[in-house]
Amino acid sequence: MTRPDDAAADGWSFSARMLNLLFEAAAAARNGVEYTNSEVATAINQRAARRVISDETIRKLRAPGGPQPSFDKVAHLAAFFQVPLDAFKEDTATHEAVAAEANKLLEARRKHTETVNRQVAEEAEEVKMLARSARRLDSRGRKLAMEFISGLQKMQKPPN
């Protein structure tokens, strides 16, 4: 006899795509560092105070066409990612809403990354230009330039 929470999630299809999207969205919220399957399994098992899921099971669930997990496993994954259980059920309003929020977070992270990369590239060009200019100076000129830069830095420090 199987317990109800061990039964397969019959009647609906578990969304591996949603699980992967939640991993990506969590990474966006963690400065691009994605949880490993092992980290998620360990956290779920610690929270449950028993072995609920393995990293290998999570790997299989993330694969398209993977196995149908038990409701217990889905509930623990939903709790870990802080989403409603129905987020993993395709073709529901909850699934669509969670996917939209996750995609919004990913898009914001992508835009932020593009902005930072653009700023870094611009700054690198400015530094290269300063270095080219400094190479054309003699030792006395470089010393004066360093003193000038040091004075500018002191002027730009916010008062305590």
Short mmCIF file of C-alpha atoms in Angstrom, two decimals:
data_model
loop_
_atom_site.label_atom_id
_atom_site.label_comp_id
_atom_site.label_asym_id
_atom_site.label_seq_id
_atom_site.Cartn_x
_atom_site.Cartn_y
_atom_site.Cartn_z
CA MET A 1 0.00 0.00 0.00
CA THR A 2 1.41 3.42 -0.95
CA ARG A 3 0.99 6.47 1.20
CA PRO A 4 -0.82 9.39 -0.49
CA ASP A 5 2.26 11.61 -0.41
CA ASP A 6 4.32 8.88 -2.11
CA ALA A 7 1.89 8.50 -4.98
CA ALA A 8 2.97 9.82 -8.36
CA ALA A 9 1.63 13.22 -9.28
CA ASP A 10 -1.12 11.63 -11.38
CA GLY A 11 -3.48 13.70 -13.41
CA TRP A 12 -0.98 16.34 -14.36
CA SER A 13 2.42 16.62 -15.88
CA PHE A 14 5.31 17.80 -13.74
CA SER A 15 7.14 20.63 -15.48
CA ALA A 16 10.89 20.04 -15.74
CA ARG A 17 11.01 23.35 -17.60
CA MET A 18 9.59 25.12 -14.53
CA LEU A 19 12.12 23.43 -12.24
CA ASN A 20 14.97 24.60 -14.47
CA LEU A 21 13.47 28.08 -14.68
CA LEU A 22 13.36 28.24 -10.88
CA PHE A 23 17.02 27.20 -10.70
CA GLU A 24 17.87 30.01 -13.16
CA ALA A 25 15.75 32.59 -11.31
CA ALA A 26 17.34 31.62 -7.99
CA ALA A 27 20.76 32.08 -9.60
CA ALA A 28 19.75 35.55 -10.79
CA ALA A 29 18.85 36.43 -7.23
CA ARG A 30 22.20 35.00 -6.03
CA ASN A 31 24.45 37.10 -8.32
CA GLY A 32 24.49 34.43 -11.00
CA VAL A 33 25.46 31.52 -8.76
CA GLU A 34 23.14 28.60 -9.49
CA TYR A 35 22.30 26.08 -6.81
CA THR A 36 23.66 22.63 -7.50
CA ASN A 37 21.29 19.68 -7.46
CA SER A 38 23.21 18.46 -4.42
CA GLU A 39 22.73 21.77 -2.55
CA VAL A 40 18.99 21.67 -3.18
CA ALA A 41 18.69 18.02 -2.12
CA THR A 42 20.74 18.64 1.03
CA ALA A 43 18.67 21.69 1.99
CA ILE A 44 15.38 19.86 1.41
CA ASN A 45 16.53 16.81 3.37
CA GLN A 46 17.78 18.95 6.27
CA ARG A 47 14.53 20.92 6.39
CA ALA A 48 12.51 17.68 6.35
CA ALA A 49 14.83 16.01 8.89
CA ARG A 50 14.77 12.92 6.70
CA ARG A 51 15.93 11.80 3.27
CA VAL A 52 13.27 13.10 0.89
CA ILE A 53 15.16 13.50 -2.36
CA SER A 54 18.59 12.93 -3.85
CA ASP A 55 20.65 15.07 -6.18
CA GLU A 56 20.33 12.30 -8.78
CA THR A 57 16.53 12.47 -8.56
CA ILE A 58 16.67 16.24 -9.02
CA ARG A 59 18.94 15.76 -12.04
CA LYS A 60 16.41 13.35 -13.55
CA LEU A 61 13.50 15.71 -12.77
CA ARG A 62 15.30 18.55 -14.55
CA ALA A 63 15.66 16.50 -17.73
CA PRO A 64 12.89 16.84 -20.34
CA GLY A 65 10.71 13.74 -20.27
CA GLY A 66 11.99 12.79 -16.83
CA PRO A 67 10.03 10.80 -14.28
CA GLN A 68 6.85 11.96 -12.59
CA PRO A 69 7.78 12.80 -8.99
CA SER A 70 5.63 12.04 -5.97
CA PHE A 71 3.51 14.85 -4.53
CA ASP A 72 5.84 14.77 -1.52
CA LYS A 73 8.88 15.55 -3.67
CA VAL A 74 7.03 18.28 -5.60
CA ALA A 75 5.86 19.83 -2.33
CA HIS A 76 9.41 19.91 -0.99
CA LEU A 77 10.75 21.43 -4.23
CA ALA A 78 7.97 24.04 -4.14
CA ALA A 79 8.82 24.89 -0.54
CA PHE A 80 12.53 25.17 -1.32
CA PHE A 81 11.91 27.58 -4.21
CA GLN A 82 9.10 29.30 -2.27
CA VAL A 83 6.46 28.82 -4.95
CA PRO A 84 2.97 27.28 -4.81
CA LEU A 85 2.71 23.57 -5.61
CA ASP A 86 0.73 24.36 -8.77
CA ALA A 87 3.72 26.19 -10.18
CA PHE A 88 4.93 22.79 -11.38
CA LYS A 89 1.61 21.93 -13.04
CA GLU A 90 1.61 23.04 -16.65
CA ASP A 91 -1.30 24.95 -18.13
CA THR A 92 -2.45 26.52 -14.87
CA ALA A 93 -2.72 30.18 -13.97
CA THR A 94 -0.25 29.63 -11.12
CA HIS A 95 2.28 28.04 -13.47
CA GLU A 96 1.99 30.95 -15.88
CA ALA A 97 2.22 33.56 -13.12
CA VAL A 98 5.30 31.99 -11.53
CA ALA A 99 6.94 31.61 -14.95
CA ALA A 100 6.21 35.26 -15.75
CA GLU A 101 7.74 36.43 -12.44
CA ALA A 102 10.80 34.22 -12.91
CA ASN A 103 11.26 35.47 -16.47
CA LYS A 104 10.89 39.06 -15.26
CA LEU A 105 13.65 38.46 -12.71
CA LEU A 106 15.88 36.83 -15.36
CA GLU A 107 15.31 39.75 -17.75
CA ALA A 108 16.16 42.28 -15.04
CA ARG A 109 19.34 40.32 -14.24
CA ARG A 110 20.24 40.17 -17.96
CA LYS A 111 19.77 43.94 -18.33
CA HIS A 112 21.81 44.59 -15.18
CA THR A 113 24.60 42.34 -16.46
CA GLU A 114 24.60 44.10 -19.84
CA THR A 115 24.80 47.50 -18.13
CA VAL A 116 27.65 46.40 -15.88
CA ASN A 117 29.52 44.84 -18.81
CA ARG A 118 29.09 48.02 -20.84
CA GLN A 119 30.35 50.16 -17.94
CA VAL A 120 33.34 47.87 -17.41
CA ALA A 121 34.18 48.03 -21.13
CA GLU A 122 33.93 51.83 -21.14
CA GLU A 123 36.08 52.06 -18.03
CA ALA A 124 38.65 49.72 -19.54
CA GLU A 125 38.90 51.96 -22.60
CA GLU A 126 39.39 55.01 -20.39
CA VAL A 127 42.12 53.24 -18.41
CA LYS A 128 43.85 52.21 -21.66
CA MET A 129 43.73 55.81 -22.87
CA LEU A 130 45.20 57.06 -19.59
CA ALA A 131 47.94 54.43 -19.74
CA ARG A 132 48.82 55.41 -23.34
CA SER A 133 49.00 59.05 -22.28
CA ALA A 134 51.12 58.26 -19.21
CA ARG A 135 53.61 56.29 -21.32
CA ARG A 136 54.35 59.44 -23.28
CA LEU A 137 55.33 61.31 -20.10
CA ASP A 138 58.82 61.39 -18.65
CA SER A 139 59.38 60.29 -15.04
CA ARG A 140 58.77 63.81 -13.69
CA GLY A 141 55.51 64.10 -15.66
CA ARG A 142 54.30 60.71 -14.39
CA LYS A 143 55.08 61.76 -10.81
CA LEU A 144 53.09 64.99 -11.23
CA ALA A 145 50.22 63.04 -12.83
CA MET A 146 50.16 60.63 -9.87
CA GLU A 147 50.09 63.54 -7.41
CA PHE A 148 47.25 65.13 -9.38
CA ILE A 149 45.29 61.85 -9.40
CA SER A 150 45.88 61.41 -5.67
CA GLY A 151 44.53 64.93 -5.05
CA LEU A 152 41.45 64.20 -7.18
CA GLN A 153 40.79 61.00 -5.23
CA LYS A 154 40.95 62.89 -1.93
CA MET A 155 38.52 65.50 -3.25
CA GLN A 156 36.03 62.80 -4.35
CA LYS A 157 35.98 60.91 -1.06
CA PRO A 158 32.67 61.45 0.71
CA PRO A 159 32.99 63.22 4.07
CA ASN A 160 32.62 60.94 7.11
#
